[in-house]
Short mmCIF file of C-alpha atoms in Angstrom, two decimals:
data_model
loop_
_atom_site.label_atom_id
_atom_site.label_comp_id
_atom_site.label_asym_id
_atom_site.label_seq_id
_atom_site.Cartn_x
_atom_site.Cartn_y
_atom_site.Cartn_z
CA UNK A 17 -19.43 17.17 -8.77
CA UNK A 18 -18.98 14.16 -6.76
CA UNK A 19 -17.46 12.43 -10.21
CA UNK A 20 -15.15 14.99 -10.52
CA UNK A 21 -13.70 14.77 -6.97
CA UNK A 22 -12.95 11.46 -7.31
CA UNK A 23 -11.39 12.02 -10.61
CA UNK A 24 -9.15 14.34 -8.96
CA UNK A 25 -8.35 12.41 -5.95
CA UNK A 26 -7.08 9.75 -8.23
CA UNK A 27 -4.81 11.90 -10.01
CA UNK A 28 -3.34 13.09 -7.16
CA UNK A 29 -2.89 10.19 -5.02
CA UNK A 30 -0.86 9.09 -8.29
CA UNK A 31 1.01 12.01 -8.57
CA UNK A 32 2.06 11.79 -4.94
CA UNK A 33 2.92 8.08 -5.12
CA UNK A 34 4.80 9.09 -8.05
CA UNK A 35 6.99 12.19 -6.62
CA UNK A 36 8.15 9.86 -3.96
CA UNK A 37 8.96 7.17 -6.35
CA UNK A 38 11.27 9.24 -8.27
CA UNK A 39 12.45 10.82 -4.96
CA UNK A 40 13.34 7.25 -3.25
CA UNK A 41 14.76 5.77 -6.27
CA UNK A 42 16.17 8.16 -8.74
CA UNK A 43 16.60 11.08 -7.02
CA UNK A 44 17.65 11.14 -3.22
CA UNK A 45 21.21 10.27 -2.10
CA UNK A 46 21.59 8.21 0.78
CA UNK A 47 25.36 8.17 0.90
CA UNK A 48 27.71 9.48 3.72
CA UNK A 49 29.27 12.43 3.53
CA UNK A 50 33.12 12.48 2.77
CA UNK A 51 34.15 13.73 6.33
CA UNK A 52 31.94 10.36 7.76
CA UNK A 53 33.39 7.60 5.58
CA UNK A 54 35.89 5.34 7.09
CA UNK A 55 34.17 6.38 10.53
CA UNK A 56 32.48 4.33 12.72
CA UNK A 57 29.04 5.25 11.34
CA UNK A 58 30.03 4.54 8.49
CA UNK A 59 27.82 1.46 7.13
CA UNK A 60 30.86 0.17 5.02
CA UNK A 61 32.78 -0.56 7.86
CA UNK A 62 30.38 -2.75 9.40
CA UNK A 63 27.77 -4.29 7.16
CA UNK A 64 29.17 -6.52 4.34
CA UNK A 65 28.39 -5.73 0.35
CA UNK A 66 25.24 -8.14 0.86
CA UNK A 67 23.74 -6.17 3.95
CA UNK A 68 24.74 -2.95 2.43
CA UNK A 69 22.66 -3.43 -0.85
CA UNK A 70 19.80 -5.18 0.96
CA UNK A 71 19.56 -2.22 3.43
CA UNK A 72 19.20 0.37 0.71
CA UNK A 73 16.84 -2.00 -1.35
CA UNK A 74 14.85 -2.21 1.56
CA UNK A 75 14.70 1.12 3.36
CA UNK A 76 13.49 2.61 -0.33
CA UNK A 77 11.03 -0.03 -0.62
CA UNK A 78 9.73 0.21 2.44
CA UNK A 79 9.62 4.25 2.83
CA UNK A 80 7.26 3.73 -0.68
CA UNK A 81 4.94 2.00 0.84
CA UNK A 82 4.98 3.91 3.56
CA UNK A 83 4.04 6.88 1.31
CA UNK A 84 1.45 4.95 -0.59
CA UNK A 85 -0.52 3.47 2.16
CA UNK A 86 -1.26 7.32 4.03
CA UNK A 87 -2.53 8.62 1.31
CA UNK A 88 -4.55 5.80 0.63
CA UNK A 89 -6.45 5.83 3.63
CA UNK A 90 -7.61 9.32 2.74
CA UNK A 91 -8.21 8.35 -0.99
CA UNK A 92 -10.62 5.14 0.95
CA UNK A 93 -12.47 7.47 2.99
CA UNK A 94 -13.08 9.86 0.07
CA UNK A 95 -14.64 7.28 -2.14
CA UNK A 96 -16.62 5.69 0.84
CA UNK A 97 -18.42 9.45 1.21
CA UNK A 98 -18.57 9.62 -3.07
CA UNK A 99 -19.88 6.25 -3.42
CA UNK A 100 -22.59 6.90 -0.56
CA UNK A 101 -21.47 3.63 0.97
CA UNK A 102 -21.55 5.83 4.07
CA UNK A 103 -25.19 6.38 3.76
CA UNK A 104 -25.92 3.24 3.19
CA UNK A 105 -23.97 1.78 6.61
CA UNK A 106 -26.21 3.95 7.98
CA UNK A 107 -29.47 2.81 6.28
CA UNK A 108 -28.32 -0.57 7.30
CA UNK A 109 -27.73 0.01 10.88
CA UNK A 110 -31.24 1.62 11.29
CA UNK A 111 -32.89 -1.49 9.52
CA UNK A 112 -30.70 -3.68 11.85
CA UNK A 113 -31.76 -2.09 15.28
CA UNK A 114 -33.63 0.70 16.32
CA UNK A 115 -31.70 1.53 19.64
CA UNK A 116 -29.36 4.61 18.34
CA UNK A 117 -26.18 2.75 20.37
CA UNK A 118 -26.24 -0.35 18.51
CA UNK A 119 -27.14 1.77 15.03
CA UNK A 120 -23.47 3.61 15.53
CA UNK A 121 -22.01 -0.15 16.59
CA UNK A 122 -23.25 -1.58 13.57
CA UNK A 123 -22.61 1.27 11.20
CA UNK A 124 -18.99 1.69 12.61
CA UNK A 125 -18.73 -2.08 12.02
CA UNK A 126 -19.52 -2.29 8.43
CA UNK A 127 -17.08 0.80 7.79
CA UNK A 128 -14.61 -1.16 9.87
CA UNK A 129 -14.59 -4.30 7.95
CA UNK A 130 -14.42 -2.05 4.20
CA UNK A 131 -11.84 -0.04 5.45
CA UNK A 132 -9.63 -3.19 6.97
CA UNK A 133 -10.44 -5.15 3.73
CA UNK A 134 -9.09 -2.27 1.35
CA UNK A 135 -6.26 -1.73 3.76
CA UNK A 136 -5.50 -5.44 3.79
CA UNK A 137 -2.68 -5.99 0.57
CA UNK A 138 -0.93 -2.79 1.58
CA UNK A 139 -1.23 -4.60 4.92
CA UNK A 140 -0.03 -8.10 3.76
CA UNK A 141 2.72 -6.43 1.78
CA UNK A 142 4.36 -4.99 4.24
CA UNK A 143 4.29 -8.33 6.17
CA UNK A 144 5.64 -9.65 2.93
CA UNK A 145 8.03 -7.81 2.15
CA UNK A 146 9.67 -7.64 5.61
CA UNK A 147 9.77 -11.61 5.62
CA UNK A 148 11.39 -11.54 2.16
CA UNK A 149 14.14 -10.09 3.71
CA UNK A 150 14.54 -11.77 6.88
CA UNK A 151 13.65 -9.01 9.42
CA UNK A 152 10.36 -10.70 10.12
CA UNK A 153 10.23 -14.51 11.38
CA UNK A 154 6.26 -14.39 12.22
CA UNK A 155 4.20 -17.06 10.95
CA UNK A 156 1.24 -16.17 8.56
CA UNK A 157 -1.36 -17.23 11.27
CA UNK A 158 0.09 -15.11 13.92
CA UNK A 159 0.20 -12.05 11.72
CA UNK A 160 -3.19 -12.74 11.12
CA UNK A 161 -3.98 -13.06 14.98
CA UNK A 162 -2.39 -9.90 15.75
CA UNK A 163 -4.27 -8.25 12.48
CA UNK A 164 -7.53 -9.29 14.09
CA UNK A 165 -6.78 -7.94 17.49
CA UNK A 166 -5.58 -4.51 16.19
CA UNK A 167 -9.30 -4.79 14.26
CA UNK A 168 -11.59 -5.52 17.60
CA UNK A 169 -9.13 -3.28 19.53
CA UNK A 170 -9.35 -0.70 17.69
CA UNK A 171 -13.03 -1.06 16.72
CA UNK A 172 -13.67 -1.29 20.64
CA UNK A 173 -11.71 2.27 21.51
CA UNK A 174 -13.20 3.79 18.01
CA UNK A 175 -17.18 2.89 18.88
CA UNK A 176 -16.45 4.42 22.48
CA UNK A 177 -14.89 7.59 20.96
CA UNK A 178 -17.36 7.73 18.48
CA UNK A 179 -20.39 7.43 20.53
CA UNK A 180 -19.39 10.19 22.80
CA UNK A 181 -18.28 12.69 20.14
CA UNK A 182 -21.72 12.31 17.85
CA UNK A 183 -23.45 12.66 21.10
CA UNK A 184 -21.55 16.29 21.67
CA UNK A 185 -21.80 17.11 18.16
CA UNK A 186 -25.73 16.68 18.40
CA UNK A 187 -25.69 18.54 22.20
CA UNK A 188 -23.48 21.20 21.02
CA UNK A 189 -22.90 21.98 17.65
CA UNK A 190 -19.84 25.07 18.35
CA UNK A 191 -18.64 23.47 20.93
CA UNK A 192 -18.14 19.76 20.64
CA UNK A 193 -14.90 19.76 19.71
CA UNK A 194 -13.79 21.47 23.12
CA UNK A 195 -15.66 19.23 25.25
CA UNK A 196 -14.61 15.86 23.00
CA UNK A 197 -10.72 17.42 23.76
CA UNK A 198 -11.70 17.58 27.49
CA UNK A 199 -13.01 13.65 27.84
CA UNK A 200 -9.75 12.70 25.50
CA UNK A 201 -6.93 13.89 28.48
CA UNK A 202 -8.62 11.00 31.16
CA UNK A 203 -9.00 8.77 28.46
CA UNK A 204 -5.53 9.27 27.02
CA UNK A 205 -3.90 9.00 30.98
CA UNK A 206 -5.94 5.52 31.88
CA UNK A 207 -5.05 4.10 28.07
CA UNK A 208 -1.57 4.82 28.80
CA UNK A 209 -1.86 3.38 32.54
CA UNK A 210 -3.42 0.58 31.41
CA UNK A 211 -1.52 -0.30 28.20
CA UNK A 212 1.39 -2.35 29.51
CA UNK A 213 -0.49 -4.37 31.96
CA UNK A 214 -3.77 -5.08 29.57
CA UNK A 215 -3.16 -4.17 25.89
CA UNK A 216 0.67 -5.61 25.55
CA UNK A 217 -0.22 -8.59 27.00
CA UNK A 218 -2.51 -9.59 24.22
CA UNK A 219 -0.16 -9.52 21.24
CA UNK A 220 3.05 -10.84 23.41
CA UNK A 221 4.05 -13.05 26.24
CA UNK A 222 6.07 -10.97 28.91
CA UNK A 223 7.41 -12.67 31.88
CA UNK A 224 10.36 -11.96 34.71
CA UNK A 225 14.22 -11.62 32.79
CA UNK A 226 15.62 -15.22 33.13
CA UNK A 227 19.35 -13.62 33.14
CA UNK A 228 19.36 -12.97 37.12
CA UNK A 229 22.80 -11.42 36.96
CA UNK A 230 21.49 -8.75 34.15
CA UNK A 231 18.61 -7.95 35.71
CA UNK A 232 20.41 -7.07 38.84
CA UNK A 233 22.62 -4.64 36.49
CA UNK A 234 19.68 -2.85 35.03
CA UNK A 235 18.23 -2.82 38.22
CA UNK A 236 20.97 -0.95 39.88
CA UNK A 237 21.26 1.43 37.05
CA UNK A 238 17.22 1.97 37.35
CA UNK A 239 17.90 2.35 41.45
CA UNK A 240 20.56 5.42 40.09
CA UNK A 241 17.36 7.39 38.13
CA UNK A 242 15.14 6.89 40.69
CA UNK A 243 12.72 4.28 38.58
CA UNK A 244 10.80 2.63 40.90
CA UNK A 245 10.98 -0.58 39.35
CA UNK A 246 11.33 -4.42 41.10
CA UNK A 247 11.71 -6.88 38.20
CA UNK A 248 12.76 -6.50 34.30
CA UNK A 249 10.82 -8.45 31.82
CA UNK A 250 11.32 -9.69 28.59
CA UNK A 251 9.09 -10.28 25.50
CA UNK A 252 9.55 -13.56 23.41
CA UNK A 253 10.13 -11.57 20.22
CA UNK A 254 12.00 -14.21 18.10
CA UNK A 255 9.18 -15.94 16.76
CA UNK A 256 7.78 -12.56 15.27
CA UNK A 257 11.25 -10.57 14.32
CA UNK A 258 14.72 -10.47 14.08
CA UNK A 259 14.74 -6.54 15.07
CA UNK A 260 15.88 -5.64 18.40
CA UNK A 261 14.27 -3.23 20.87
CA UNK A 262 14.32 -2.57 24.81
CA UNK A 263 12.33 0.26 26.44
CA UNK A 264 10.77 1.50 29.17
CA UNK A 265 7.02 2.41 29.33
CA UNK A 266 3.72 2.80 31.41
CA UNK A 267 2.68 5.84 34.11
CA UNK A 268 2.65 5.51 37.86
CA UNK A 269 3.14 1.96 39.54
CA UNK A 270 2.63 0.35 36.11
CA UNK A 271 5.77 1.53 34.94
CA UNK A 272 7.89 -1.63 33.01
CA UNK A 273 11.37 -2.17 31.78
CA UNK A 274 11.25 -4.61 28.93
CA UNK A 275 13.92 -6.33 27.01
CA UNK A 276 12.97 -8.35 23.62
CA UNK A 277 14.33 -11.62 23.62
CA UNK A 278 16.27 -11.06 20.22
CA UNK A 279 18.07 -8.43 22.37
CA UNK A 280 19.17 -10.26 24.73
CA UNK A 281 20.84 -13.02 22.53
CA UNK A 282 22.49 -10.22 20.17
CA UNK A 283 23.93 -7.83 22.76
CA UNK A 284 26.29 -8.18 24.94
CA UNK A 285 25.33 -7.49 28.66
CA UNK A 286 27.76 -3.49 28.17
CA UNK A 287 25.41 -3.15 25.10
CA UNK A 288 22.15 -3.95 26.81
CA UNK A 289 22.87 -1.64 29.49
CA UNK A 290 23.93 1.26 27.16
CA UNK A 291 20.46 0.71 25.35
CA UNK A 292 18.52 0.40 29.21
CA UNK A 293 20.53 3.79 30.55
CA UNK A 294 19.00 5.44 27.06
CA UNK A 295 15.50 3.88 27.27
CA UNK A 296 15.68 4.77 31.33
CA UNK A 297 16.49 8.16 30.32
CA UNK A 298 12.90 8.73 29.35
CA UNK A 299 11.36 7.84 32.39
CA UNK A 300 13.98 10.42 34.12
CA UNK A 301 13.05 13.36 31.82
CA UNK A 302 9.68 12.50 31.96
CA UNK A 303 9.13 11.98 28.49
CA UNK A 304 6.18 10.03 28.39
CA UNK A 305 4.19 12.92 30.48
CA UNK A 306 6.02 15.30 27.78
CA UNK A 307 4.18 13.15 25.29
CA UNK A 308 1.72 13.00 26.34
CA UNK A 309 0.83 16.92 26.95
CA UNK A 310 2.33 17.61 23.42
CA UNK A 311 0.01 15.18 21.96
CA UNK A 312 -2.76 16.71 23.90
CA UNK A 313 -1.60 20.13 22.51
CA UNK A 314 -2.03 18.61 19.05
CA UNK A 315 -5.26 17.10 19.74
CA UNK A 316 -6.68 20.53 20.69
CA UNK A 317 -5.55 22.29 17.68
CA UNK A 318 -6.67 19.19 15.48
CA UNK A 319 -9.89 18.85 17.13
CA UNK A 320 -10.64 22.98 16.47
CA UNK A 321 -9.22 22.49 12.72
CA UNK A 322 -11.35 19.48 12.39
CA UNK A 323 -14.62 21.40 13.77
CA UNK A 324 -13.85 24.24 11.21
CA UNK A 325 -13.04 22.27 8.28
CA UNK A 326 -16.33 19.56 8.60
CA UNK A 327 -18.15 22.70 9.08
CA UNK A 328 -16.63 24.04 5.27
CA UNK A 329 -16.96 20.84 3.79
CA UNK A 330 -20.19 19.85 4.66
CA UNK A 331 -21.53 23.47 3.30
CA UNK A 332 -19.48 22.87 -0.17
CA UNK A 333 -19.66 19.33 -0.66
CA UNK A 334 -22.66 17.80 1.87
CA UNK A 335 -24.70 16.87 -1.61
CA UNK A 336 -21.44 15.19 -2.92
CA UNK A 337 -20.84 13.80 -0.06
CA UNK A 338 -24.31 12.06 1.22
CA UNK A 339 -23.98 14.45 4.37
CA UNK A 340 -27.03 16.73 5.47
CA UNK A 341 -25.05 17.87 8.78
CA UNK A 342 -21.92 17.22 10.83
CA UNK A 343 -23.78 15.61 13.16
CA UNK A 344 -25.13 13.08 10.52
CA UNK A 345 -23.13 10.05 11.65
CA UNK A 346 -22.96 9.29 8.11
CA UNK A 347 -20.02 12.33 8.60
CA UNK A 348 -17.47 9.81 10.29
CA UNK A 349 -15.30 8.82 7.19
CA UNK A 350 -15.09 12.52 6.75
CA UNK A 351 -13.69 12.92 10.40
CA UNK A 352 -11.23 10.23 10.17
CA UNK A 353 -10.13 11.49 6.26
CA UNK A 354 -9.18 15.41 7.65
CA UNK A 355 -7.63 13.40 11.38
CA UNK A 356 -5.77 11.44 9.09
CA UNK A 357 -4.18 14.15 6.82
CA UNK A 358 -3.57 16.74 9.98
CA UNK A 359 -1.60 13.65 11.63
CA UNK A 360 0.18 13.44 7.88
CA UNK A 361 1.20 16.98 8.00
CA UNK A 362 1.54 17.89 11.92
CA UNK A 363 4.27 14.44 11.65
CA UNK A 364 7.09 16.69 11.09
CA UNK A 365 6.68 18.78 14.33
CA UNK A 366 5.90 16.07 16.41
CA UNK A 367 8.71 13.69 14.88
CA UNK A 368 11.22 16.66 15.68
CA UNK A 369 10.52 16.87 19.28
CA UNK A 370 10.83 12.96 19.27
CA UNK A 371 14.42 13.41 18.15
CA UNK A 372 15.18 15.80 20.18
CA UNK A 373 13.89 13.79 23.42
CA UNK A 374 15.87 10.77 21.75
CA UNK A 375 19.27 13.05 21.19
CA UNK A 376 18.57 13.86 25.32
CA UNK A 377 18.26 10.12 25.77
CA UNK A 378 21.29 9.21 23.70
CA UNK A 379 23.39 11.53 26.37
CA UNK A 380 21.87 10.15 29.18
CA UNK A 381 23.26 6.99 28.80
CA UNK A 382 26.61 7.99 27.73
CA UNK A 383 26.92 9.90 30.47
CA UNK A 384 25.11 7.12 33.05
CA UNK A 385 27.61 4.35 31.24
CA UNK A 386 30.59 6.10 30.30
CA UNK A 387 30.87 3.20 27.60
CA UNK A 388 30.85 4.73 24.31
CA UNK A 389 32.23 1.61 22.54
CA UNK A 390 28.97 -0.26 23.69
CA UNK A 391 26.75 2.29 22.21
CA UNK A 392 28.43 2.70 18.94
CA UNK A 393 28.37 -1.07 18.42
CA UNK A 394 25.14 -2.02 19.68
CA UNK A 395 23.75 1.02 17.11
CA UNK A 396 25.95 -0.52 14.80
CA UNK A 397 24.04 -4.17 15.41
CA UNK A 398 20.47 -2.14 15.59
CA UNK A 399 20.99 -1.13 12.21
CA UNK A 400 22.28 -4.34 10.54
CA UNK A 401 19.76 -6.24 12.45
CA UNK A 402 16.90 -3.72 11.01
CA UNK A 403 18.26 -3.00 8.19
CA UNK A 404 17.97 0.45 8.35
CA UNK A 405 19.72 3.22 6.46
CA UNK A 406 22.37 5.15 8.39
CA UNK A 407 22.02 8.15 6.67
CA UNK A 408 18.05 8.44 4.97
CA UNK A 409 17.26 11.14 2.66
CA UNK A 410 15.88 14.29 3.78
CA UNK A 411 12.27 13.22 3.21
CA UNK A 412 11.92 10.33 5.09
CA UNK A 413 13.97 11.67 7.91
CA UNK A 414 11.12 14.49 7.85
CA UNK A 415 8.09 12.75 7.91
CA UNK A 416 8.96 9.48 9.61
CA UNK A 417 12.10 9.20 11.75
CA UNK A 418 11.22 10.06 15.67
CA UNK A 419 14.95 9.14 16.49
CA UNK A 420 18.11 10.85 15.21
CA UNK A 421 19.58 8.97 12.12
CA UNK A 422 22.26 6.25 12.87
CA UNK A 423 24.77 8.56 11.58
CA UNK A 424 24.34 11.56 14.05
CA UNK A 425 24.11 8.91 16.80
CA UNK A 426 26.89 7.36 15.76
CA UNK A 427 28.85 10.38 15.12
CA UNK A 428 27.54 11.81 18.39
CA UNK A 429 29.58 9.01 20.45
CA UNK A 430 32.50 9.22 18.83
CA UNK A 431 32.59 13.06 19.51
CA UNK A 432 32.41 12.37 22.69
CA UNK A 433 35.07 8.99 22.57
CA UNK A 434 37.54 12.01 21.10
CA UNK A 435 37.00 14.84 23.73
CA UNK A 436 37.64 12.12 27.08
CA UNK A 437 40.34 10.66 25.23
CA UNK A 438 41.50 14.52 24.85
CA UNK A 439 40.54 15.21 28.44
CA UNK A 440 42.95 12.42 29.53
CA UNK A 441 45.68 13.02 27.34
CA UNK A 442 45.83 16.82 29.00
CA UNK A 443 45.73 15.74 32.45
CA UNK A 444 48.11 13.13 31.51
CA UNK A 445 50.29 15.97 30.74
#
């Protein structure tokens, strides 16, 4: 049994890799349609041959990997429950200590390490490949620092999560995924309170915008929404990227405006403040409390689907799998594999709202700025300085983009650039 799952998660990790091979590079057409070329989204009127073709070389290349590594991680955890390397974490944690805390630390510690070590290359690759073509500037040893504080940050949230769920699953075995949703909204509010004060801070260096005359401007535009906010900082970015990206995050009195460096030299101050009124926009609608209710939402249903499928799985395939119960610690991988694939197919929802809240955003700031010129061209600049595709297949836009594609937003200024120049010309009349 357990040889012939894996056979068959083999095949169709390949097949999968395979369909969006062909898909990315035979089959999906990235071009513009006839009524957008010669516009202003148009790509060919603003990236030379050389950008164009290295844009398309690597948005495909990139969206593969993209495609490879998810399913990988499920293809990981299914060989770590086949292999009974999960079982034996756990044989080793109980030989290690015999307090039942420290047995889940060091058990989720050895699964750590495996699964960071097989994630690694994919890992590296992307670093790689993003260097190759100039949109990364990071050093190897940074990348490597900020690899090893994802590892003990994310070890650190997992072992809390962990400890408390196991402990439900053990006090209540029909109900533990209600109460484990319960615990998850304060822990979801104080991460996101505390993340721009505490967990920013130890992959970048923020500190007060040096451009006094700019930071008044944003200011005064933050004063118009009603974002209580004193000071705009800035991230040195350049040693890491050559991407550009502004935003606005944090709940409550740790709300921040932040402006990457590499913005700041790239844009002009009308573009900047196109990009702020946008980003701003967000903290008006109350996006991030949107957020994070929707993602509550899709916890609940994800925890309940989880419950019922661990429940089916460990009936059918516990003697494959090494698990007597779902209580078994040794039934974590199994968590994280069915997590991992409801994230995978619940992405299209959730990345739909995102565009939508990002479309909302977009008219924000033209409405805030009135400067439609600043937001064409500093989209313009985004996507030459990203690389991006303007107009990605169907596919990617699907499963990955949480903004509108450079061509709607593009398009969606100009429509606008053509009715007030309309608007005028009537009253002109």
């Amino acid at each position: 049994m357990a040889r012939k799952i894996g056979l068959y998660g083999v095949l169709a990790y390949f097949l999968f890799g395979l369909f969006f091979y062909w898909y990315l590079f035979y089959f999906a057409d990235s071009s513009l349609p006839f009524e957008y070329q010669g516009s202003q989204a148009d790509p060919a009127t603003f990236l030379n041959e050389r950008e164009l073709f290295l844009s398309e070389e690597y948005s495909r290349i990139r969206y593969l990997l993209y495609f490879l590594s998810t399913p990988f991680e499920w293809l990981f955890y299914l060989f770590i429950l086949l292999l009974g390397l999960s079982k034996a974490f756990k044989d080793w944690s109980e030989v290690t200590t015999k307090r039942k805390w420290l047995q889940t630390a060091v058990y989720l510690f050895w699964l750590s390490i495996f699964s960071y070590v097989a994630m690694l290359p994919l890992s590296y690759i992307s670093y790689h490949l993003s260097k190759s073509y100039h949109i990364s500037t990071q050093s190897f040893a940074s990348w490597m620092k900020e690899e090893l504080i994802d590892f003990w940050l994310n070890y650190g949230i997992t072992f809390i999560l962990v400890m408390v769920l196991y402990w439900l699953m053990k006090k209540s075995t029909k109900r533990w995924w209600l109460y484990g949703w319960l615990l998850s909204v304060p822990f979801t509010l104080f991460l996101t309170f505390l993340q721009p004060v505490v967990i920013d801070p130890l992959y970048n260096d923020f500190y007060p915008l040096k451009n006094k005359e700019l930071e008044t401007e944003i200011l005064e535009l933050a004063k118009k929404a009603d974002i209580p906010a004193d000071h705009v900082f800035e991230v040195n970015m350049s040693e890491k990227t050559n991407a550009l990206n502004a935003y606005v995050t944090g709940i409550g009195s740790n709300a921040r405006i932040v402006l990457w460096d590499t913005t700041l030299d790239k844009l002009s101050n009308e573009q900047i403040l196109f990009i702020m009124a946008h980003e701003m926009a967000h903290y008006v609608e109350k996006h991030i409390y949107v957020n994070i209710a929707t993602s509550l939402v899709f916890s609940l249903a994800g925890m309940y689907l989880t419950y019922k499928l661990m429940n089916w799985t460990v009936v059918r395939y516990g003697n494959a799998f090494k698990i007597s119960a779902v209580s078994d610690l040794r039934s974590l991988p199994l968590f994280l594999l069915i997590i991992s694939m409801l994230l995978f197919i619940s992405s299209p929802l959730s990345n739909m709202i995102s565009r939508y809240q990002e479309t909302r955003a977009d008219r924000y700031a033209i409405e805030m700025t009135k400067d439609t010129e600043a937001g064409i061209t500093s989209f313009q600049e985004l996507s030459r300085a990203g690389l991006s595709q303007v107009n990605p297949p169907f596919l990617v836009k699907f499963f990955i983009y949480g903004h509108p594609t450079m061509l709607e937003r593009i398009s969606t200024l100009e429509e606008y650039e053509h009715k007030q120049r309309g608007t005028k010309e009537i009253e002109g009349n």
